[in-house]
Coordinates of C-alpha atoms and ligand atoms in Angstrom, one line a residue:
M285 CA 1.6 -17.6 14.3
A286 CA -0.2 -15.1 16.5
N287 CA -0.7 -11.8 14.8
D288 CA 1.7 -9.8 17.1
D289 CA 4.4 -12.4 16.6
K290 CA 3.8 -12.4 12.9
F291 CA 4.2 -8.7 12.7
K292 CA 7.4 -8.8 14.7
K293 CA 8.7 -11.4 12.4
V294 CA 7.8 -9.3 9.4
I295 CA 9.8 -6.4 10.8
S296 CA 12.9 -8.4 11.7
H297 CA 12.8 -10.4 8.4
A298 CA 12.6 -7.1 6.5
K299 CA 15.8 -6.0 8.2
E300 CA 17.7 -9.3 8.1
Y301 CA 17.1 -9.8 4.4
G302 CA 17.9 -6.3 3.3
Y303 CA 14.4 -5.0 2.6
V304 CA 13.8 -2.2 5.1
F305 CA 16.1 -0.4 7.6
Q306 CA 15.3 2.2 10.2
S307 CA 16.5 5.6 8.9
S308 CA 19.8 6.8 10.4
E309 CA 19.9 3.7 12.5
I310 CA 23.5 4.5 13.7
Y311 CA 22.1 7.6 15.4
D312 CA 19.3 5.5 17.0
G313 CA 16.9 6.1 14.1
L314 CA 14.3 8.7 13.3
S315 CA 10.8 7.9 14.3
A316 CA 8.5 6.7 11.5
V317 CA 11.1 7.3 8.8
Y318 CA 12.5 4.2 7.0
D319 CA 15.1 3.4 4.3
Y320 CA 14.5 0.8 1.6
A321 CA 17.6 -1.5 1.4
Q322 CA 19.0 -3.4 -1.6
N323 CA 16.1 -5.8 -1.9
G324 CA 13.4 -3.4 -0.6
A325 CA 14.3 -0.8 -3.3
E326 CA 13.8 -3.4 -6.0
L327 CA 10.5 -4.7 -4.5
K328 CA 9.2 -1.1 -4.2
K329 CA 10.2 -0.3 -7.8
N330 CA 8.5 -3.4 -9.0
I331 CA 5.3 -2.5 -7.2
R332 CA 5.5 1.0 -8.6
D333 CA 6.0 -0.3 -12.1
Y334 CA 3.1 -2.8 -11.7
W335 CA 0.8 0.1 -10.8
W336 CA 2.2 2.4 -13.5
K337 CA 1.8 -0.3 -16.2
A338 CA -1.8 -1.1 -15.1
M339 CA -2.8 2.6 -14.9
V340 CA -0.8 4.4 -17.6
Q341 CA 0.5 1.9 -20.1
M342 CA -2.8 -0.1 -20.3
H343 CA -5.1 2.9 -20.5
D344 CA -4.8 5.0 -23.7
N345 CA -6.6 7.8 -21.9
I346 CA -4.3 8.0 -18.8
V347 CA -0.9 9.8 -18.9
G348 CA 1.7 10.1 -16.2
I349 CA 3.5 13.1 -14.8
D350 CA 6.2 13.8 -12.2
A351 CA 5.5 17.1 -10.5
A352 CA 7.8 18.8 -7.9
I353 CA 7.5 18.2 -4.2
F354 CA 7.7 22.0 -3.6
M355 CA 4.7 23.9 -4.8
H356 CA 3.6 27.5 -4.5
P357 CA 2.3 27.9 -0.9
T358 CA -1.1 29.2 -2.2
T359 CA -1.7 25.7 -3.5
W360 CA -2.3 24.5 0.0
K361 CA -4.6 27.4 0.9
A362 CA -6.7 26.6 -2.2
S363 CA -6.7 22.8 -1.5
G364 CA -7.9 23.4 2.1
H365 CA -4.8 21.8 3.6
V366 CA -3.8 24.9 5.5
D367 CA -7.1 25.2 7.3
A368 CA -8.4 21.6 7.4
F369 CA -5.6 19.0 7.1
N370 CA -5.8 18.2 10.8
D371 CA -5.9 15.2 13.0
P372 CA -7.7 15.2 16.3
L373 CA -5.1 14.5 19.0
I374 CA -5.3 13.8 22.7
D375 CA -2.6 13.6 25.3
N376 CA -2.5 11.4 28.3
K377 CA -1.6 13.6 31.3
D378 CA 0.1 10.8 33.2
S379 CA 2.2 9.2 30.5
K380 CA 2.6 12.4 28.5
K381 CA 2.0 10.3 25.4
R382 CA 0.1 11.7 22.4
Y383 CA -2.5 9.8 20.5
R384 CA -4.9 10.3 17.6
A385 CA -8.3 10.4 19.3
D386 CA -10.0 8.7 16.3
V387 CA -7.4 6.0 16.2
L388 CA -8.0 5.2 19.9
V389 CA -11.7 4.7 19.2
E390 CA -11.0 2.7 16.0
D391 CA -8.6 0.5 17.9
Y392 CA -11.3 -0.1 20.5
C393 CA -13.6 -1.2 17.8
A394 CA -10.9 -3.5 16.3
K395 CA -10.8 -5.2 19.7
V396 CA -14.6 -5.8 19.6
E397 CA -14.1 -7.1 16.1
G398 CA -11.5 -9.5 17.5
K399 CA -14.3 -10.9 19.8
I400 CA -16.5 -11.5 16.8
N401 CA -13.7 -13.4 15.1
K402 CA -13.3 -15.5 18.3
E403 CA -17.0 -16.4 18.2
I404 CA -16.6 -17.4 14.6
A405 CA -13.6 -19.5 15.2
K406 CA -15.3 -21.2 18.1
A407 CA -18.4 -22.0 16.1
E408 CA -16.3 -23.2 13.2
K409 CA -14.7 -25.7 15.5
R410 CA -18.0 -26.8 16.9
F411 CA -19.9 -27.2 13.6
G412 CA -17.0 -28.4 11.4
D413 CA -17.8 -28.8 7.7
T414 CA -21.4 -27.9 8.1
F415 CA -20.5 -24.4 9.4
N416 CA -22.0 -21.5 7.4
K417 CA -20.2 -18.4 8.2
A418 CA -22.5 -15.9 6.5
E419 CA -25.5 -17.4 8.3
F420 CA -23.7 -17.5 11.6
V421 CA -22.7 -13.8 11.6
S422 CA -26.2 -12.7 10.5
T423 CA -28.0 -14.7 13.2
N424 CA -25.8 -15.2 16.2
K425 CA -27.0 -12.9 19.0
R426 CA -23.6 -12.2 20.5
V427 CA -22.0 -11.4 17.1
L428 CA -24.9 -9.2 16.2
G429 CA -24.6 -7.4 19.5
Y430 CA -20.9 -6.8 19.0
Q431 CA -21.4 -5.6 15.4
E432 CA -24.1 -3.2 16.5
K433 CA -21.8 -1.8 19.1
I434 CA -19.1 -1.2 16.5
D435 CA -21.5 0.4 14.1
T436 CA -22.9 2.8 16.7
I437 CA -19.5 3.9 18.0
L438 CA -18.1 4.5 14.5
K439 CA -21.2 6.4 13.4
R440 CA -21.0 8.7 16.4
L441 CA -17.3 9.2 15.9
G442 CA -17.8 10.0 12.2
Q443 CA -20.6 12.5 13.0
S444 CA -18.7 14.2 15.8
L445 CA -15.6 14.6 13.6
E446 CA -17.8 15.9 10.8
K447 CA -19.3 18.5 13.1
E448 CA -15.9 19.3 14.6
D449 CA -17.5 18.4 18.0
L450 CA -14.2 17.5 19.7
E451 CA -15.8 17.5 23.1
D452 CA -18.0 14.6 22.0
V453 CA -15.0 12.7 20.8
K454 CA -13.5 13.0 24.2
A455 CA -16.8 12.0 25.8
L456 CA -16.8 8.9 23.6
I457 CA -13.3 8.0 24.8
E458 CA -14.4 8.4 28.4
E459 CA -17.6 6.5 28.0
L460 CA -15.8 3.6 26.4
E461 CA -13.3 3.8 29.2
I462 CA -10.4 3.8 26.7
A463 CA -7.1 3.8 28.5
D464 CA -3.6 4.7 27.4
P465 CA -2.5 1.5 25.6
L466 CA 1.0 1.8 27.2
T467 CA 0.1 2.6 30.8
G468 CA -3.5 2.0 31.3
S469 CA -4.1 5.6 32.5
R470 CA -7.4 7.2 31.7
N471 CA -6.3 10.7 32.6
W472 CA -6.9 12.5 29.2
T473 CA -6.6 16.1 28.0
D474 CA -9.2 17.6 25.8
V475 CA -9.1 16.7 22.1
K476 CA -7.3 19.3 19.9
Q477 CA -6.8 19.7 16.1
F478 CA -3.2 19.4 14.8
N479 CA -2.1 20.3 11.3
L480 CA -0.1 17.6 9.6
M481 CA 1.9 19.6 7.1
F482 CA 5.7 20.1 7.4
G483 CA 6.8 23.6 6.9
T484 CA 10.1 24.7 5.4
K485 CA 11.6 27.9 3.8
L486 CA 12.6 28.8 0.3
G487 CA 15.2 31.5 -0.2
A488 CA 18.5 32.7 1.3
S489 CA 17.8 35.5 3.7
A490 CA 15.5 35.2 6.6
D491 CA 13.4 38.3 5.8
T492 CA 12.8 37.4 2.1
A493 CA 12.4 33.7 2.5
M494 CA 9.1 32.2 1.5
D495 CA 7.2 29.8 3.7
L496 CA 6.7 26.5 1.9
Y497 CA 5.2 23.1 2.8
L498 CA 6.4 19.7 1.9
R499 CA 3.5 18.3 -0.1
P500 CA 1.2 16.1 2.0
E501 CA -0.2 14.5 -1.1
T502 CA 0.8 14.2 -4.7
A503 CA -2.7 15.0 -6.1
Q504 CA -2.3 18.8 -6.1
G505 CA 0.6 18.6 -8.5
I506 CA -1.9 17.0 -10.9
F507 CA -4.7 19.5 -10.4
V508 CA -2.5 22.6 -11.0
N509 CA -1.2 20.9 -14.2
F510 CA -4.6 19.8 -15.4
L511 CA -4.9 22.2 -18.3
N512 CA -1.3 22.0 -19.3
V513 CA -1.6 18.2 -19.7
Q514 CA -5.0 18.4 -21.3
K515 CA -3.9 20.9 -24.0
T516 CA -0.4 19.5 -24.8
G517 CA -1.7 15.9 -24.7
R518 CA -4.9 16.8 -26.6
M519 CA -6.7 14.8 -24.0
K520 CA -10.5 14.3 -24.2
I521 CA -12.7 13.8 -21.2
P522 CA -12.8 11.3 -19.6
F523 CA -9.1 11.1 -19.1
G524 CA -6.7 10.6 -16.2
I525 CA -3.4 11.9 -15.0
A526 CA -1.3 9.6 -12.9
Q527 CA 1.7 10.3 -10.6
T528 CA 3.9 8.5 -8.1
G529 CA 6.1 10.4 -5.6
K530 CA 6.9 11.3 -2.1
A531 CA 4.5 12.9 0.3
F532 CA 5.1 14.1 3.9
R533 CA 2.8 14.2 6.9
N534 CA 3.7 15.0 10.5
E535 CA 1.7 12.0 11.8
I536 CA 0.9 12.1 15.5
V537 CA 0.8 8.4 15.9
A538 CA 3.5 7.1 13.7
R539 CA 3.8 3.4 14.4
Q540 CA 3.2 0.1 12.8
F541 CA 6.4 0.1 10.9
I542 CA 6.0 1.4 7.3
F543 CA 2.2 1.5 7.6
R544 CA 2.2 5.1 8.8
M545 CA 5.3 7.0 8.0
R546 CA 6.2 10.7 8.1
E547 CA 7.8 10.5 4.7
F548 CA 6.1 8.1 2.3
E549 CA 5.3 7.5 -1.3
Q550 CA 1.9 7.7 -3.0
M551 CA 0.6 6.4 -6.3
E552 CA -2.3 8.6 -7.3
M553 CA -4.5 9.0 -10.3
Q554 CA -7.0 11.8 -10.9
F555 CA -9.6 10.9 -13.5
F556 CA -11.3 13.9 -15.1
I557 CA -15.0 13.4 -16.0
K558 CA -18.1 15.1 -17.0
P559 CA -20.2 16.4 -14.0
G560 CA -23.0 14.0 -13.3
T561 CA -21.1 10.9 -14.3
Q562 CA -19.2 10.5 -11.0
K563 CA -21.3 7.7 -9.6
E564 CA -20.7 5.5 -12.6
W565 CA -16.9 6.2 -12.6
F566 CA -16.7 5.8 -8.8
N567 CA -18.1 2.2 -9.3
Y568 CA -15.8 1.6 -12.3
W569 CA -12.7 2.6 -10.4
K570 CA -13.7 0.7 -7.3
D571 CA -14.0 -2.4 -9.4
T572 CA -10.9 -1.8 -11.4
R573 CA -8.7 -1.1 -8.5
L574 CA -9.9 -4.2 -6.6
K575 CA -9.2 -6.3 -9.6
W576 CA -5.6 -4.9 -9.7
H577 CA -5.1 -6.0 -6.1
K578 CA -6.6 -9.4 -6.6
S579 CA -4.4 -10.0 -9.7
L580 CA -1.4 -10.3 -7.3
G581 CA -3.0 -13.3 -5.6
L582 CA -2.6 -12.2 -2.0
G583 CA -6.0 -13.9 -1.2
E584 CA -9.4 -12.5 -2.1
E585 CA -10.5 -12.8 1.6
N586 CA -7.9 -10.2 2.6
Y587 CA -9.7 -7.3 1.0
R588 CA -12.8 -5.4 1.9
F589 CA -14.3 -2.0 1.1
H590 CA -15.0 0.5 3.9
D591 CA -17.3 3.3 2.8
H592 CA -16.7 6.6 4.6
E593 CA -19.2 8.0 7.0
K594 CA -17.1 11.1 7.4
L595 CA -16.4 12.6 4.0
A596 CA -13.4 14.9 3.5
H597 CA -14.2 18.5 2.6
Y598 CA -13.7 17.8 -1.1
A599 CA -15.6 14.6 -1.5
D600 CA -19.2 13.5 -2.4
A601 CA -18.3 9.8 -2.0
A602 CA -15.4 7.9 -0.7
T603 CA -14.4 4.3 0.1
D604 CA -11.2 2.6 1.3
I605 CA -9.9 -0.7 0.0
E606 CA -8.8 -2.3 3.3
F607 CA -6.3 -5.0 3.5
N608 CA -5.9 -7.7 6.2
F609 CA -2.5 -6.6 7.6
P610 CA -0.9 -8.6 10.5
F611 CA -2.6 -6.1 12.8
G612 CA -6.1 -6.4 11.2
F613 CA -8.0 -4.8 8.3
K614 CA -6.7 -1.3 7.6
E615 CA -6.8 1.2 4.8
L616 CA -4.6 0.4 1.9
E617 CA -6.1 2.6 -0.9
G618 CA -8.6 5.4 -1.0
I619 CA -11.1 6.0 -3.9
H620 CA -12.6 9.4 -3.7
S621 CA -15.2 11.2 -5.7
R622 CA -13.7 14.7 -5.4
T623 CA -16.3 16.6 -7.4
D624 CA -15.0 19.9 -9.0
F625 CA -13.7 21.1 -5.6
D626 CA -10.0 21.2 -6.3
L627 CA -10.2 22.7 -9.8
K628 CA -12.7 25.4 -8.7
Q629 CA -10.5 26.3 -5.7
H630 CA -7.4 26.6 -7.9
E631 CA -9.4 28.8 -10.3
E632 CA -10.5 31.0 -7.5
F633 CA -7.1 31.3 -5.8
S634 CA -5.0 31.7 -9.0
G635 CA -7.5 33.7 -11.0
K636 CA -6.8 31.4 -14.0
K637 CA -9.5 29.5 -15.8
L638 CA -9.2 25.7 -15.4
Q639 CA -12.1 24.7 -17.6
Y640 CA -12.4 22.1 -20.3
F641 CA -14.0 22.9 -23.7
D642 CA -16.2 20.0 -24.7
H643 CA -16.3 20.0 -28.5
E644 CA -19.2 17.6 -28.7
E645 CA -21.3 19.7 -26.4
N646 CA -19.9 23.0 -27.6
A647 CA -19.6 24.1 -24.0
S648 CA -17.0 24.7 -21.3
Y649 CA -17.2 23.2 -17.9
T650 CA -15.1 22.4 -14.8
P651 CA -14.6 18.6 -14.8
Y652 CA -15.4 16.4 -11.9
V653 CA -12.6 14.2 -10.5
L654 CA -12.5 10.6 -9.5
E655 CA -9.3 9.8 -7.5
T656 CA -7.5 6.6 -6.8
S657 CA -4.8 7.0 -4.1
I658 CA -2.6 4.2 -2.8
G659 CA 0.4 4.3 -0.5
L660 CA 3.3 2.5 -2.1
D661 CA 4.8 1.7 1.3
R662 CA 1.5 0.3 2.6
M663 CA 1.3 -1.8 -0.6
F664 CA 4.8 -3.0 0.1
L665 CA 3.8 -4.0 3.7
A666 CA 0.7 -5.8 2.4
V667 CA 2.7 -7.8 -0.1
F668 CA 5.7 -8.5 2.2
S669 CA 3.7 -9.5 5.3
N670 CA 1.3 -11.6 3.2
A671 CA 4.3 -13.4 1.6
L672 CA 6.2 -14.3 4.8
E673 CA 5.5 -17.9 5.8
E674 CA 7.0 -20.5 8.2
E675 CA 6.3 -23.8 6.6
V676 CA 6.6 -27.1 8.3
L677 CA 8.0 -29.6 5.9
D678 CA 7.4 -33.4 5.6
N679 CA 10.6 -34.1 7.5
N680 CA 9.3 -31.9 10.4
T681 CA 11.8 -29.1 9.8
T682 CA 10.6 -25.6 9.1
R683 CA 11.6 -23.4 6.3
T684 CA 11.1 -19.6 6.2
V685 CA 9.8 -18.6 2.8
L686 CA 8.9 -15.3 1.3
K687 CA 6.2 -16.1 -1.3
L688 CA 6.3 -12.8 -3.1
P689 CA 4.3 -12.6 -6.3
A690 CA 7.0 -13.6 -8.8
V691 CA 6.4 -10.4 -10.9
L692 CA 7.4 -8.3 -7.8
A693 CA 10.3 -10.4 -6.5
P694 CA 13.5 -8.4 -6.3
T695 CA 15.6 -11.3 -7.7
K696 CA 14.0 -13.6 -10.2
A697 CA 16.5 -16.4 -10.3
A698 CA 19.6 -17.5 -8.4
V699 CA 22.2 -19.6 -10.1
F700 CA 24.4 -22.1 -8.3
P701 CA 27.2 -24.4 -9.3
L702 CA 26.8 -27.6 -7.3
V703 CA 30.5 -27.5 -6.4
K704 CA 33.1 -24.8 -6.7
K705 CA 35.3 -26.8 -9.1
D706 CA 35.3 -28.9 -12.3
G707 CA 34.3 -26.0 -14.5
L708 CA 30.8 -25.7 -12.9
P709 CA 31.2 -22.1 -11.7
E710 CA 32.2 -21.0 -15.2
V711 CA 29.0 -22.5 -16.7
A712 CA 26.8 -21.0 -13.9
K713 CA 28.4 -17.6 -14.4
Q714 CA 27.7 -17.8 -18.1
I715 CA 24.0 -18.5 -17.4
V716 CA 24.0 -15.4 -15.1
E717 CA 25.6 -13.4 -17.9
D718 CA 22.9 -14.5 -20.4
L719 CA 19.9 -14.0 -18.1
K720 CA 20.8 -10.7 -16.7
W721 CA 19.8 -8.9 -19.8
D722 CA 16.2 -9.8 -18.9
F723 CA 16.1 -10.3 -15.2
N724 CA 17.8 -9.6 -11.9
V725 CA 19.8 -12.8 -11.2
F726 CA 22.1 -13.7 -8.4
Y727 CA 25.1 -16.0 -8.4
D728 CA 25.9 -18.0 -5.2
E729 CA 28.5 -20.7 -4.7
K730 CA 28.9 -20.5 -0.9
D731 CA 27.7 -23.4 1.4
A732 CA 25.8 -26.6 0.6
V733 CA 23.1 -26.3 -2.1
G734 CA 20.3 -27.0 0.4
K735 CA 21.5 -24.0 2.5
R736 CA 21.6 -21.8 -0.7
Y737 CA 18.0 -22.8 -1.5
R738 CA 16.9 -21.8 1.9
R739 CA 18.6 -18.4 1.7
Q740 CA 16.8 -17.7 -1.6
D741 CA 13.4 -19.0 -0.2
A742 CA 13.7 -16.5 2.6
N743 CA 14.7 -13.8 0.2
G744 CA 11.7 -14.4 -2.0
T745 CA 13.5 -15.6 -5.2
P746 CA 11.1 -17.6 -7.3
F747 CA 13.7 -19.8 -9.1
C748 CA 16.9 -21.5 -8.2
I749 CA 19.0 -23.0 -11.0
T750 CA 21.7 -25.5 -10.2
V751 CA 24.5 -26.5 -12.5
D752 CA 26.0 -30.0 -11.9
H753 CA 28.3 -32.5 -13.6
D754 CA 25.6 -33.7 -16.0
T755 CA 25.3 -30.1 -17.2
L756 CA 28.7 -30.5 -18.8
N757 CA 27.5 -33.4 -20.9
D758 CA 23.9 -32.5 -21.8
N759 CA 23.5 -28.7 -21.3
T760 CA 20.7 -29.3 -18.8
V761 CA 20.3 -27.8 -15.3
T762 CA 17.9 -28.3 -12.4
I763 CA 15.4 -25.5 -11.9
R764 CA 13.7 -25.4 -8.5
H765 CA 10.5 -23.6 -7.8
R766 CA 10.4 -21.6 -4.5
D767 CA 6.8 -22.3 -3.6
T768 CA 6.4 -26.0 -4.6
M769 CA 10.1 -26.8 -4.1
E770 CA 9.6 -29.0 -7.2
Q771 CA 12.7 -29.6 -9.2
R772 CA 12.8 -30.1 -13.0
R773 CA 15.6 -30.9 -15.4
V774 CA 15.5 -28.4 -18.3
K775 CA 17.7 -27.2 -21.1
I776 CA 19.8 -24.1 -20.5
E777 CA 18.5 -22.6 -23.7
D778 CA 14.9 -22.8 -22.3
L779 CA 15.7 -21.0 -19.0
K780 CA 14.8 -17.6 -20.2
D781 CA 11.3 -18.6 -21.4
I782 CA 10.6 -20.6 -18.2
V783 CA 11.5 -17.7 -15.9
K784 CA 9.7 -15.2 -18.2
A785 CA 6.5 -17.1 -18.2
E786 CA 6.2 -16.6 -14.5
V787 CA 7.6 -13.2 -13.9
D788 CA 6.2 -11.4 -16.9
V789 CA 3.9 -8.4 -16.1
K790 CA 1.5 -9.4 -18.8
H791 CA 1.0 -12.8 -17.3
W792 CA -0.1 -11.1 -14.0
L793 CA -2.0 -8.1 -15.4
M794 CA -4.1 -10.4 -17.7
R795 CA -5.7 -11.7 -14.5
M796 CA -7.5 -8.4 -14.3
K797 CA -9.5 -9.2 -17.4
Ligands
ATP191 P1 -5.1 7.3 7.2 O1 -6.6 7.3 7.5 O2 -4.5 5.9 7.4 O3 -4.3 8.3 7.9 P2 -5.7 8.8 4.9 O4 -7.1 8.5 4.7 O5 -5.2 10.1 5.5 O6 -5.0 7.6 5.7 P3 -5.2 9.5 2.2 O7 -5.0 10.9 2.5 O8 -6.5 9.0 1.5 O9 -5.0 8.6 3.5 O10 -3.9 8.9 1.4 C1 -4.0 8.0 0.4 C2 -3.2 6.8 0.7 O11 -1.8 7.2 1.1 C3 -3.6 5.9 1.9 O12 -4.6 5.0 1.5 C4 -2.4 5.3 2.3 O13 -2.2 4.1 1.6 C5 -1.3 6.3 2.0 N1 -0.9 7.0 3.2 C6 -1.5 8.0 3.8 N2 -0.8 8.4 4.9 C7 0.3 7.6 5.0 C8 1.4 7.5 5.9 N3 1.5 8.4 6.9 N4 2.3 6.6 5.7 C9 2.2 5.7 4.7 N5 1.2 5.7 3.8 C10 0.2 6.7 3.9

């Protein structure tokens, strides 16, 4: 499937199977805001739990909190968001469409990368089994030329943004002859900065109301609680505070479905460390977070690190874990070495000390912070788009199957009576009653069994259990596996263990070891 087609399929499948709906669809929707439907809410919860268990439950030095979305407005002065949380935007004078200037340049580079991939595919075809990709990309003149072009452009973009040289960003767009993707027009305005925070008001009367912001990241709720948690939890450095929750950004280019939303959810962890140890912890968390991703089996080749040229105002090192989405490699998670910037800023703006007393050293200091920050919705998109497959079967029919990691699947097993009579529904319903203490299970008696299997395949359910007439004699059922379509005859009493072995969090998280 071509990538564009695949992405369209992902979006329509998400709607058709009750995963993601456009927000307020009956009023024609709200741009870049989405609702998670009956299956989507379960998948999202399972991803969140998988993260929480790996980060909080499995680390005795990481605890979790749930801070409010509203925070005192000075928080955002201190954090730098009021002055520096901007995106460079550019308008097309003909189409009146607004774009992020850096994204236009990055998309241009992605096209050049597409050319590299074409060269690789061509060579792969030509050389067959003897093809050595690593050697090819490091020696082929055309590929090297394209790569050099990408590197030069991104370096210049990074440097210009760093220096706030917006004129050069515009010059770059003009030199590369980047056109409005919708209309082809190259009639651009200057590049301007645009603050991404949503404002709101707290209080009843207009003159006393306080201007607030909807938080653009969850991290600040952790920083302002650093000392409260450290003291009440008797935490010793190094230790972490984790949190999941909503964040809001008035994104200029809000497209690509749930990849870039205006209301989204983050899963963040701030790890407080001794100054000077940040390099070591940066590498530790890079490695640990990549292992978490890989444990879900979405394909090792679908991840890569992208180290930042342009560092945010708070960071001394930063990298992205990028994932191969249907529209190419894009940021899925950020790992940032945030130094002591945030705690120091909050000390200065609040006038309260936010220092740690190190008993071993008999000294106080402001800890450094290593942050891991992942978008839950982006993770959802990574998992969902990777799982969706159109498989051609031996009999030349196709089946649509959503090969979600079993640990994340919304429904773990569907139970069917072969026919709607002879006491089979009663037995099937009893199996549902017994299994639902441990898993989400679904009962279905409508249509032929083959059709019911296909519905569950498309829904991502790892197991289908069918009760037939033999069940009445020997208490066995057929259990069918979504991915292999293999069917086995098993005892009813063994069902729970069979399902558990595959959906259990431990089974999956052990892969990180
Ligand atoms: P981008 O460069 O894509 O705008 P960012 O670098 O601003 O992302 P961070 O501020 O590092 O992102 O946020 C951490 C994570 O939160 C990102 O890796 C991403 O997964 C998620 N995220 C950020 N903005 C959005 C958004 N608008 N919609 C969905 N997820 C988002």
